[in-house]
mmCIF file of C-alpha atoms and ligand atoms in Angstrom:
data_model
loop_
_atom_site.group_PDB
_atom_site.id
_atom_site.type_symbol
_atom_site.label_atom_id
_atom_site.label_comp_id
_atom_site.label_asym_id
_atom_site.label_seq_id
_atom_site.Cartn_x
_atom_site.Cartn_y
_atom_site.Cartn_z
ATOM 1 C CA MET A 205 24.260 127.257 2.579
ATOM 2 C CA ARG A 206 26.082 126.014 5.731
ATOM 3 C CA ASP A 207 25.273 122.450 8.085
ATOM 4 C CA PRO A 208 23.410 123.316 10.754
ATOM 5 C CA THR A 209 25.825 120.740 12.487
ATOM 6 C CA SER A 210 28.238 122.339 11.649
ATOM 7 C CA GLY A 211 28.713 124.841 14.675
ATOM 8 C CA GLU A 212 29.784 122.981 16.433
ATOM 9 C CA ALA A 213 33.721 123.128 16.616
ATOM 10 C CA GLU A 214 32.782 127.554 17.534
ATOM 11 C CA PRO A 215 31.882 127.890 21.266
ATOM 12 C CA ASP A 216 28.360 129.835 21.578
ATOM 13 C CA PRO A 217 26.666 130.809 24.103
ATOM 14 C CA LEU A 218 23.961 130.183 21.628
ATOM 15 C CA ASP A 219 25.308 127.199 21.162
ATOM 16 C CA GLU A 220 22.195 125.001 23.584
ATOM 17 C CA ARG A 221 19.560 126.108 21.687
ATOM 18 C CA MET A 222 21.302 125.086 18.418
ATOM 19 C CA LYS A 223 20.475 121.522 19.111
ATOM 20 C CA VAL A 224 17.448 122.178 18.046
ATOM 21 C CA ASN A 225 15.998 120.679 15.468
ATOM 22 C CA CYS A 226 16.456 123.201 12.589
ATOM 23 C CA GLN A 227 16.982 121.311 9.385
ATOM 24 C CA GLY A 228 18.012 123.214 6.502
ATOM 25 C CA VAL A 229 19.031 126.369 7.139
ATOM 26 C CA SER A 230 22.084 127.347 7.804
ATOM 27 C CA GLN A 231 24.170 128.318 10.584
ATOM 28 C CA GLU A 232 23.103 132.251 11.088
ATOM 29 C CA ILE A 233 19.522 132.311 10.662
ATOM 30 C CA SER A 234 19.318 129.389 13.241
ATOM 31 C CA ASP A 235 21.117 131.891 15.592
ATOM 32 C CA GLY A 236 17.839 135.074 13.990
ATOM 33 C CA ALA A 237 15.890 132.068 15.302
ATOM 34 C CA ALA A 238 16.940 131.270 18.772
ATOM 35 C CA ARG A 239 17.098 135.262 18.764
ATOM 36 C CA ALA A 240 13.531 135.660 17.927
ATOM 37 C CA ALA A 241 12.143 132.564 20.472
ATOM 38 C CA GLU A 242 13.806 135.513 22.944
ATOM 39 C CA LEU A 243 12.460 138.319 22.355
ATOM 40 C CA ILE A 244 8.635 135.908 21.802
ATOM 41 C CA ARG A 245 9.461 134.913 25.057
ATOM 42 C CA SER A 246 9.669 137.956 26.553
ATOM 43 C CA ALA A 247 7.159 139.921 24.973
ATOM 44 C CA GLY A 248 3.249 140.251 26.206
ATOM 45 C CA ARG A 249 1.306 139.695 23.335
ATOM 46 C CA VAL A 250 2.415 138.570 19.644
ATOM 47 C CA ILE A 251 1.028 138.816 16.404
ATOM 48 C CA ALA A 252 2.190 138.232 12.341
ATOM 49 C CA LEU A 253 1.150 139.480 8.912
ATOM 50 C CA THR A 254 1.447 136.949 6.458
ATOM 51 C CA GLY A 255 1.411 137.367 2.661
ATOM 52 C CA ALA A 256 1.969 135.818 -0.801
ATOM 53 C CA GLY A 257 5.445 134.166 0.608
ATOM 54 C CA ALA A 258 3.650 132.389 2.813
ATOM 55 C CA SER A 259 2.456 130.421 0.019
ATOM 56 C CA THR A 260 4.215 129.638 -2.640
ATOM 57 C CA GLU A 261 5.524 126.228 -0.510
ATOM 58 C CA SER A 262 2.473 125.658 -0.848
ATOM 59 C CA GLY A 263 2.284 125.772 -5.085
ATOM 60 C CA ILE A 264 0.935 129.204 -4.884
ATOM 61 C CA PRO A 265 2.690 130.952 -7.124
ATOM 62 C CA ASP A 266 2.891 134.641 -5.795
ATOM 63 C CA PHE A 267 -0.137 136.926 -8.243
ATOM 64 C CA ARG A 268 2.134 139.616 -9.467
ATOM 65 C CA SER A 269 4.632 137.389 -9.756
ATOM 66 C CA ARG A 270 6.144 136.575 -13.110
ATOM 67 C CA ASN A 271 4.143 133.531 -13.600
ATOM 68 C CA GLY A 272 1.112 135.060 -10.990
ATOM 69 C CA LEU A 273 -2.241 134.895 -12.052
ATOM 70 C CA TRP A 274 -2.338 138.758 -12.977
ATOM 71 C CA SER A 275 0.213 137.756 -15.288
ATOM 72 C CA ARG A 276 -1.963 135.805 -17.548
ATOM 73 C CA PHE A 277 -5.684 137.629 -16.635
ATOM 74 C CA ASP A 278 -5.415 142.017 -16.021
ATOM 75 C CA PRO A 279 -6.203 143.289 -12.543
ATOM 76 C CA LEU A 280 -8.337 145.596 -14.147
ATOM 77 C CA GLU A 281 -10.030 144.009 -16.380
ATOM 78 C CA TYR A 282 -10.494 140.840 -14.469
ATOM 79 C CA GLY A 283 -10.383 141.618 -10.833
ATOM 80 C CA THR A 284 -13.309 144.977 -9.632
ATOM 81 C CA ILE A 285 -16.053 144.868 -8.363
ATOM 82 C CA GLY A 286 -17.000 146.920 -11.265
ATOM 83 C CA VAL A 287 -16.192 144.574 -14.216
ATOM 84 C CA PHE A 288 -18.263 141.460 -12.289
ATOM 85 C CA ARG A 289 -21.087 143.809 -12.173
ATOM 86 C CA ARG A 290 -21.063 144.447 -16.106
ATOM 87 C CA ASP A 291 -19.935 140.615 -16.644
ATOM 88 C CA PRO A 292 -19.524 137.933 -14.002
ATOM 89 C CA GLY A 293 -18.942 135.275 -16.295
ATOM 90 C CA LYS A 294 -15.645 137.070 -17.501
ATOM 91 C CA VAL A 295 -14.498 137.239 -14.453
ATOM 92 C CA TRP A 296 -14.849 133.415 -13.394
ATOM 93 C CA THR A 297 -12.741 132.209 -15.887
ATOM 94 C CA MET A 298 -9.710 134.538 -13.844
ATOM 95 C CA LEU A 299 -12.439 132.892 -11.392
ATOM 96 C CA ALA A 300 -11.862 129.387 -12.310
ATOM 97 C CA GLU A 301 -8.404 129.734 -12.108
ATOM 98 C CA LEU A 302 -8.591 131.081 -8.154
ATOM 99 C CA LEU A 303 -10.631 128.617 -7.366
ATOM 100 C CA ALA A 304 -7.315 126.352 -7.546
ATOM 101 C CA VAL A 305 -5.681 127.409 -4.377
ATOM 102 C CA THR A 306 -8.501 125.808 -2.172
ATOM 103 C CA ASP A 307 -6.899 122.782 -3.140
ATOM 104 C CA ALA A 308 -3.422 123.624 -1.528
ATOM 105 C CA GLU A 309 -2.147 122.373 1.367
ATOM 106 C CA PRO A 310 -0.704 124.589 4.170
ATOM 107 C CA ASN A 311 3.450 123.953 4.342
ATOM 108 C CA ALA A 312 5.344 123.666 7.497
ATOM 109 C CA GLY A 313 5.430 127.705 7.903
ATOM 110 C CA HIS A 314 1.624 128.126 8.291
ATOM 111 C CA ARG A 315 2.149 124.567 10.753
ATOM 112 C CA ALA A 316 4.425 125.512 12.465
ATOM 113 C CA LEU A 317 2.435 129.450 13.012
ATOM 114 C CA ALA A 318 -0.435 127.325 14.163
ATOM 115 C CA ALA A 319 1.408 125.110 17.138
ATOM 116 C CA MET A 320 2.682 128.989 18.640
ATOM 117 C CA GLU A 321 -0.934 130.090 18.946
ATOM 118 C CA ALA A 322 -1.356 126.472 20.896
ATOM 119 C CA MET A 323 1.504 126.994 22.321
ATOM 120 C CA GLY A 324 -0.232 130.311 23.658
ATOM 121 C CA ARG A 325 2.918 132.092 22.442
ATOM 122 C CA LEU A 326 1.038 133.988 18.791
ATOM 123 C CA HIS A 327 -2.358 136.400 19.672
ATOM 124 C CA GLY A 328 -3.490 136.505 16.416
ATOM 125 C CA ILE A 329 -2.430 136.543 12.173
ATOM 126 C CA ILE A 330 -2.897 138.898 9.904
ATOM 127 C CA THR A 331 -3.120 137.680 6.811
ATOM 128 C CA GLN A 332 -3.164 139.111 2.894
ATOM 129 C CA ASN A 333 -3.890 135.592 1.276
ATOM 130 C CA ILE A 334 -7.144 134.169 0.987
ATOM 131 C CA ASP A 335 -6.223 130.287 0.583
ATOM 132 C CA GLY A 336 -7.366 129.564 3.983
ATOM 133 C CA LEU A 337 -4.047 128.062 4.276
ATOM 134 C CA HIS A 338 -3.044 129.488 8.105
ATOM 135 C CA GLN A 339 -6.764 127.911 9.242
ATOM 136 C CA LYS A 340 -6.215 125.081 7.576
ATOM 137 C CA ALA A 341 -3.216 124.520 9.598
ATOM 138 C CA GLY A 342 -5.443 124.723 12.641
ATOM 139 C CA SER A 343 -4.893 128.566 13.082
ATOM 140 C CA ARG A 344 -7.984 130.252 15.053
ATOM 141 C CA SER A 345 -6.886 134.129 15.491
ATOM 142 C CA VAL A 346 -7.031 134.898 11.298
ATOM 143 C CA VAL A 347 -8.080 138.635 9.794
ATOM 144 C CA GLU A 348 -7.952 138.378 6.361
ATOM 145 C CA PHE A 349 -7.199 141.133 5.054
ATOM 146 C CA HIS A 350 -7.975 140.683 1.392
ATOM 147 C CA GLY A 351 -11.087 138.185 2.010
ATOM 148 C CA SER A 352 -11.428 134.870 1.058
ATOM 149 C CA LEU A 353 -12.389 131.784 -0.667
ATOM 150 C CA ALA A 354 -14.513 130.395 1.996
ATOM 151 C CA ALA A 355 -17.670 131.781 0.719
ATOM 152 C CA PHE A 356 -19.556 133.276 -1.809
ATOM 153 C CA SER A 357 -22.491 135.418 -1.327
ATOM 154 C CA CYS A 358 -25.170 136.887 -3.999
ATOM 155 C CA GLY A 359 -25.191 140.725 -4.933
ATOM 156 C CA ARG A 360 -28.738 140.707 -4.915
ATOM 157 C CA CYS A 361 -30.666 138.481 -2.609
ATOM 158 C CA ARG A 362 -27.290 138.445 -0.553
ATOM 159 C CA THR A 363 -27.999 134.871 -0.395
ATOM 160 C CA ARG A 364 -24.634 133.062 1.061
ATOM 161 C CA GLN A 365 -23.128 129.532 -0.225
ATOM 162 C CA SER A 366 -19.943 127.824 0.989
ATOM 163 C CA LEU A 367 -16.966 126.556 -1.463
ATOM 164 C CA ALA A 368 -18.340 123.071 -1.266
ATOM 165 C CA GLU A 369 -22.130 123.985 -2.703
ATOM 166 C CA VAL A 370 -20.490 126.233 -5.690
ATOM 167 C CA ARG A 371 -17.464 123.755 -6.110
ATOM 168 C CA THR A 372 -20.931 121.425 -6.959
ATOM 169 C CA MET A 373 -22.355 123.347 -8.948
ATOM 170 C CA PRO A 374 -21.064 124.069 -13.168
ATOM 171 C CA LEU A 375 -19.200 127.284 -13.393
ATOM 172 C CA PRO A 376 -20.366 130.321 -13.302
ATOM 173 C CA PRO A 377 -22.054 129.724 -10.029
ATOM 174 C CA LEU A 378 -25.331 131.160 -10.033
ATOM 175 C CA CYS A 379 -27.635 132.099 -6.432
ATOM 176 C CA THR A 380 -31.210 131.111 -6.368
ATOM 177 C CA CYS A 381 -32.481 134.068 -7.771
ATOM 178 C CA GLY A 382 -30.050 133.900 -11.419
ATOM 179 C CA ALA A 383 -27.783 136.467 -10.788
ATOM 180 C CA VAL A 384 -23.837 135.134 -10.551
ATOM 181 C CA LEU A 385 -22.088 133.845 -6.879
ATOM 182 C CA LYS A 386 -19.066 136.062 -5.755
ATOM 183 C CA PRO A 387 -16.427 134.726 -3.557
ATOM 184 C CA ASP A 388 -15.826 137.152 -0.124
ATOM 185 C CA VAL A 389 -12.551 138.417 -1.834
ATOM 186 C CA VAL A 390 -11.749 142.166 -1.591
ATOM 187 C CA PHE A 391 -11.524 142.465 -5.428
ATOM 188 C CA PHE A 392 -8.765 145.426 -6.323
ATOM 189 C CA ASP A 393 -11.536 148.621 -5.688
ATOM 190 C CA GLU A 394 -13.234 147.417 -3.446
ATOM 191 C CA ALA A 395 -13.072 148.355 0.871
ATOM 192 C CA ILE A 396 -11.066 146.386 3.749
ATOM 193 C CA PRO A 397 -13.598 144.362 5.380
ATOM 194 C CA PRO A 398 -14.698 146.759 8.138
ATOM 195 C CA ASP A 399 -15.031 143.749 10.481
ATOM 196 C CA ALA A 400 -10.500 142.361 8.939
ATOM 197 C CA LEU A 401 -9.825 146.045 9.810
ATOM 198 C CA ARG A 402 -11.617 146.273 13.576
ATOM 199 C CA VAL A 403 -9.579 143.447 13.942
ATOM 200 C CA THR A 404 -5.908 143.891 12.764
ATOM 201 C CA GLU A 405 -6.515 148.254 15.105
ATOM 202 C CA GLN A 406 -6.719 146.070 18.145
ATOM 203 C CA LEU A 407 -4.156 143.479 17.920
ATOM 204 C CA ILE A 408 -1.915 146.087 16.189
ATOM 205 C CA GLY A 409 -2.896 148.194 19.476
ATOM 206 C CA THR A 410 -1.859 145.403 21.713
ATOM 207 C CA ALA A 411 1.087 143.882 19.382
ATOM 208 C CA ASP A 412 4.554 143.866 21.332
ATOM 209 C CA VAL A 413 6.603 141.603 18.969
ATOM 210 C CA LEU A 414 5.238 141.534 14.823
ATOM 211 C CA ILE A 415 5.887 138.285 12.828
ATOM 212 C CA VAL A 416 6.099 139.553 9.571
ATOM 213 C CA ALA A 417 6.628 136.884 6.907
ATOM 214 C CA GLY A 418 6.888 136.562 3.629
ATOM 215 C CA THR A 419 5.808 139.807 2.924
ATOM 216 C CA SER A 420 7.805 142.548 0.954
ATOM 217 C CA CYS A 421 4.363 145.246 2.965
ATOM 218 C CA GLN A 422 4.587 146.818 0.081
ATOM 219 C CA VAL A 423 1.102 147.157 -0.641
ATOM 220 C CA ALA A 424 -1.558 149.509 1.230
ATOM 221 C CA PRO A 425 -2.706 149.515 3.876
ATOM 222 C CA ALA A 426 -1.414 146.137 4.812
ATOM 223 C CA SER A 427 2.368 147.954 4.260
ATOM 224 C CA THR A 428 1.923 150.177 7.755
ATOM 225 C CA ILE A 429 0.915 148.238 9.600
ATOM 226 C CA PRO A 430 5.407 147.770 10.632
ATOM 227 C CA LEU A 431 5.714 151.274 11.021
ATOM 228 C CA ARG A 432 2.887 151.604 12.764
ATOM 229 C CA VAL A 433 4.111 148.506 16.010
ATOM 230 C CA ARG A 434 7.254 149.778 15.380
ATOM 231 C CA ARG A 435 5.621 152.990 16.339
ATOM 232 C CA ARG A 436 4.718 152.535 19.670
ATOM 233 C CA GLY A 437 7.323 150.323 20.795
ATOM 234 C CA GLY A 438 6.871 147.643 19.170
ATOM 235 C CA ARG A 439 9.873 144.593 18.013
ATOM 236 C CA ILE A 440 9.806 143.023 14.931
ATOM 237 C CA ILE A 441 11.279 139.917 12.947
ATOM 238 C CA GLU A 442 11.087 139.921 9.435
ATOM 239 C CA VAL A 443 10.969 136.236 7.800
ATOM 240 C CA ASN A 444 11.395 136.681 4.039
ATOM 241 C CA LEU A 445 14.080 135.515 1.184
ATOM 242 C CA GLU A 446 14.254 138.966 0.389
ATOM 243 C CA PRO A 447 14.083 140.758 3.298
ATOM 244 C CA ALA A 448 11.951 144.371 2.937
ATOM 245 C CA LEU A 449 11.753 146.572 5.755
ATOM 246 C CA GLY A 450 15.625 147.231 6.196
ATOM 247 C CA GLN A 451 15.861 149.423 9.741
ATOM 248 C CA LEU A 452 12.443 148.241 10.625
ATOM 249 C CA ALA A 453 12.557 144.731 11.608
ATOM 250 C CA ASP A 454 14.816 144.596 14.754
ATOM 251 C CA ILE A 455 15.922 140.283 13.505
ATOM 252 C CA THR A 456 16.028 139.707 10.341
ATOM 253 C CA LEU A 457 15.829 135.947 8.788
ATOM 254 C CA ALA A 458 16.359 136.070 5.160
ATOM 255 C CA ASN A 459 15.213 132.549 4.654
ATOM 256 C CA GLY A 460 11.681 130.663 3.565
ATOM 257 C CA PHE A 461 8.629 131.416 4.923
ATOM 258 C CA GLY A 462 8.880 126.906 6.221
ATOM 259 C CA ALA A 463 12.208 126.397 7.358
ATOM 260 C CA SER A 464 12.594 129.513 9.379
ATOM 261 C CA MET A 465 9.464 129.288 10.895
ATOM 262 C CA SER A 466 9.713 125.800 12.071
ATOM 263 C CA CYS A 467 13.293 126.771 12.600
ATOM 264 C CA LEU A 468 12.042 129.540 15.442
ATOM 265 C CA LEU A 469 9.283 128.059 17.096
ATOM 266 C CA ALA A 470 12.303 124.702 17.412
ATOM 267 C CA HIS A 471 13.533 127.302 19.065
ATOM 268 C CA LEU A 472 10.655 128.532 21.331
ATOM 269 C CA GLN A 473 10.312 124.584 21.592
ATOM 270 C CA GLY A 474 13.623 123.607 23.015
ATOM 271 C CA LYS A 475 13.560 125.614 26.189
HETATM 272 ZN ZN1 ZN Q 525 -29.313 135.976 -5.047
#
């Protein structure tokens, strides 16, 4: 990785912008972030789609990775509502481990997206993550496509409990009616919550720019979002260590989430 300060030798119209604080990224990424900032400045509405790669820098391994949750728990055995109804105690052996993600703290990328929203430059985040880190970082407009661990509900009497309350209970946590509580996460055989779909449609339908960060967009229906934004004339900024969108992306920052988003924010603020 080149020293970002080494670009002074090469005269470039973007030189002024490169003086913004983009620590730990190459000149190429800083240039890309400068172009992304221009695109965002010229856009009406900007939204973001985030996935597991946004949380790895917060110490949460991608559930699908070699060391991820699903390497230890077969999703078909532990991740379906069908199994939960038959044997909630078994599913809770997986959920007990999953709860650890609620101890994680947001990283620089989460904070940058929250700052962009506060600046009026970001109008919503659609996340496939269930860790609540966008909200912890201060983001307000967040759609949790796959639910969250912030609340739990009883399938029998519909009583709801907060994460804080569940944390005080022995596992598996029981409702006052005696049934086992289920987190508001979307299991593999469950539908995306209607409210999340509705707000997602609103966001997609008005987006001029979509930032895709930390997701290879391989899991439907989130996988269709970049193409849909593109089809209605929107532009795509991809932030992925291993880019996955190819020609669909107008600007690609092949770099980690935290440093890329910090650099993009710095360029946005550096006007
Ligand atoms: Zn109950």
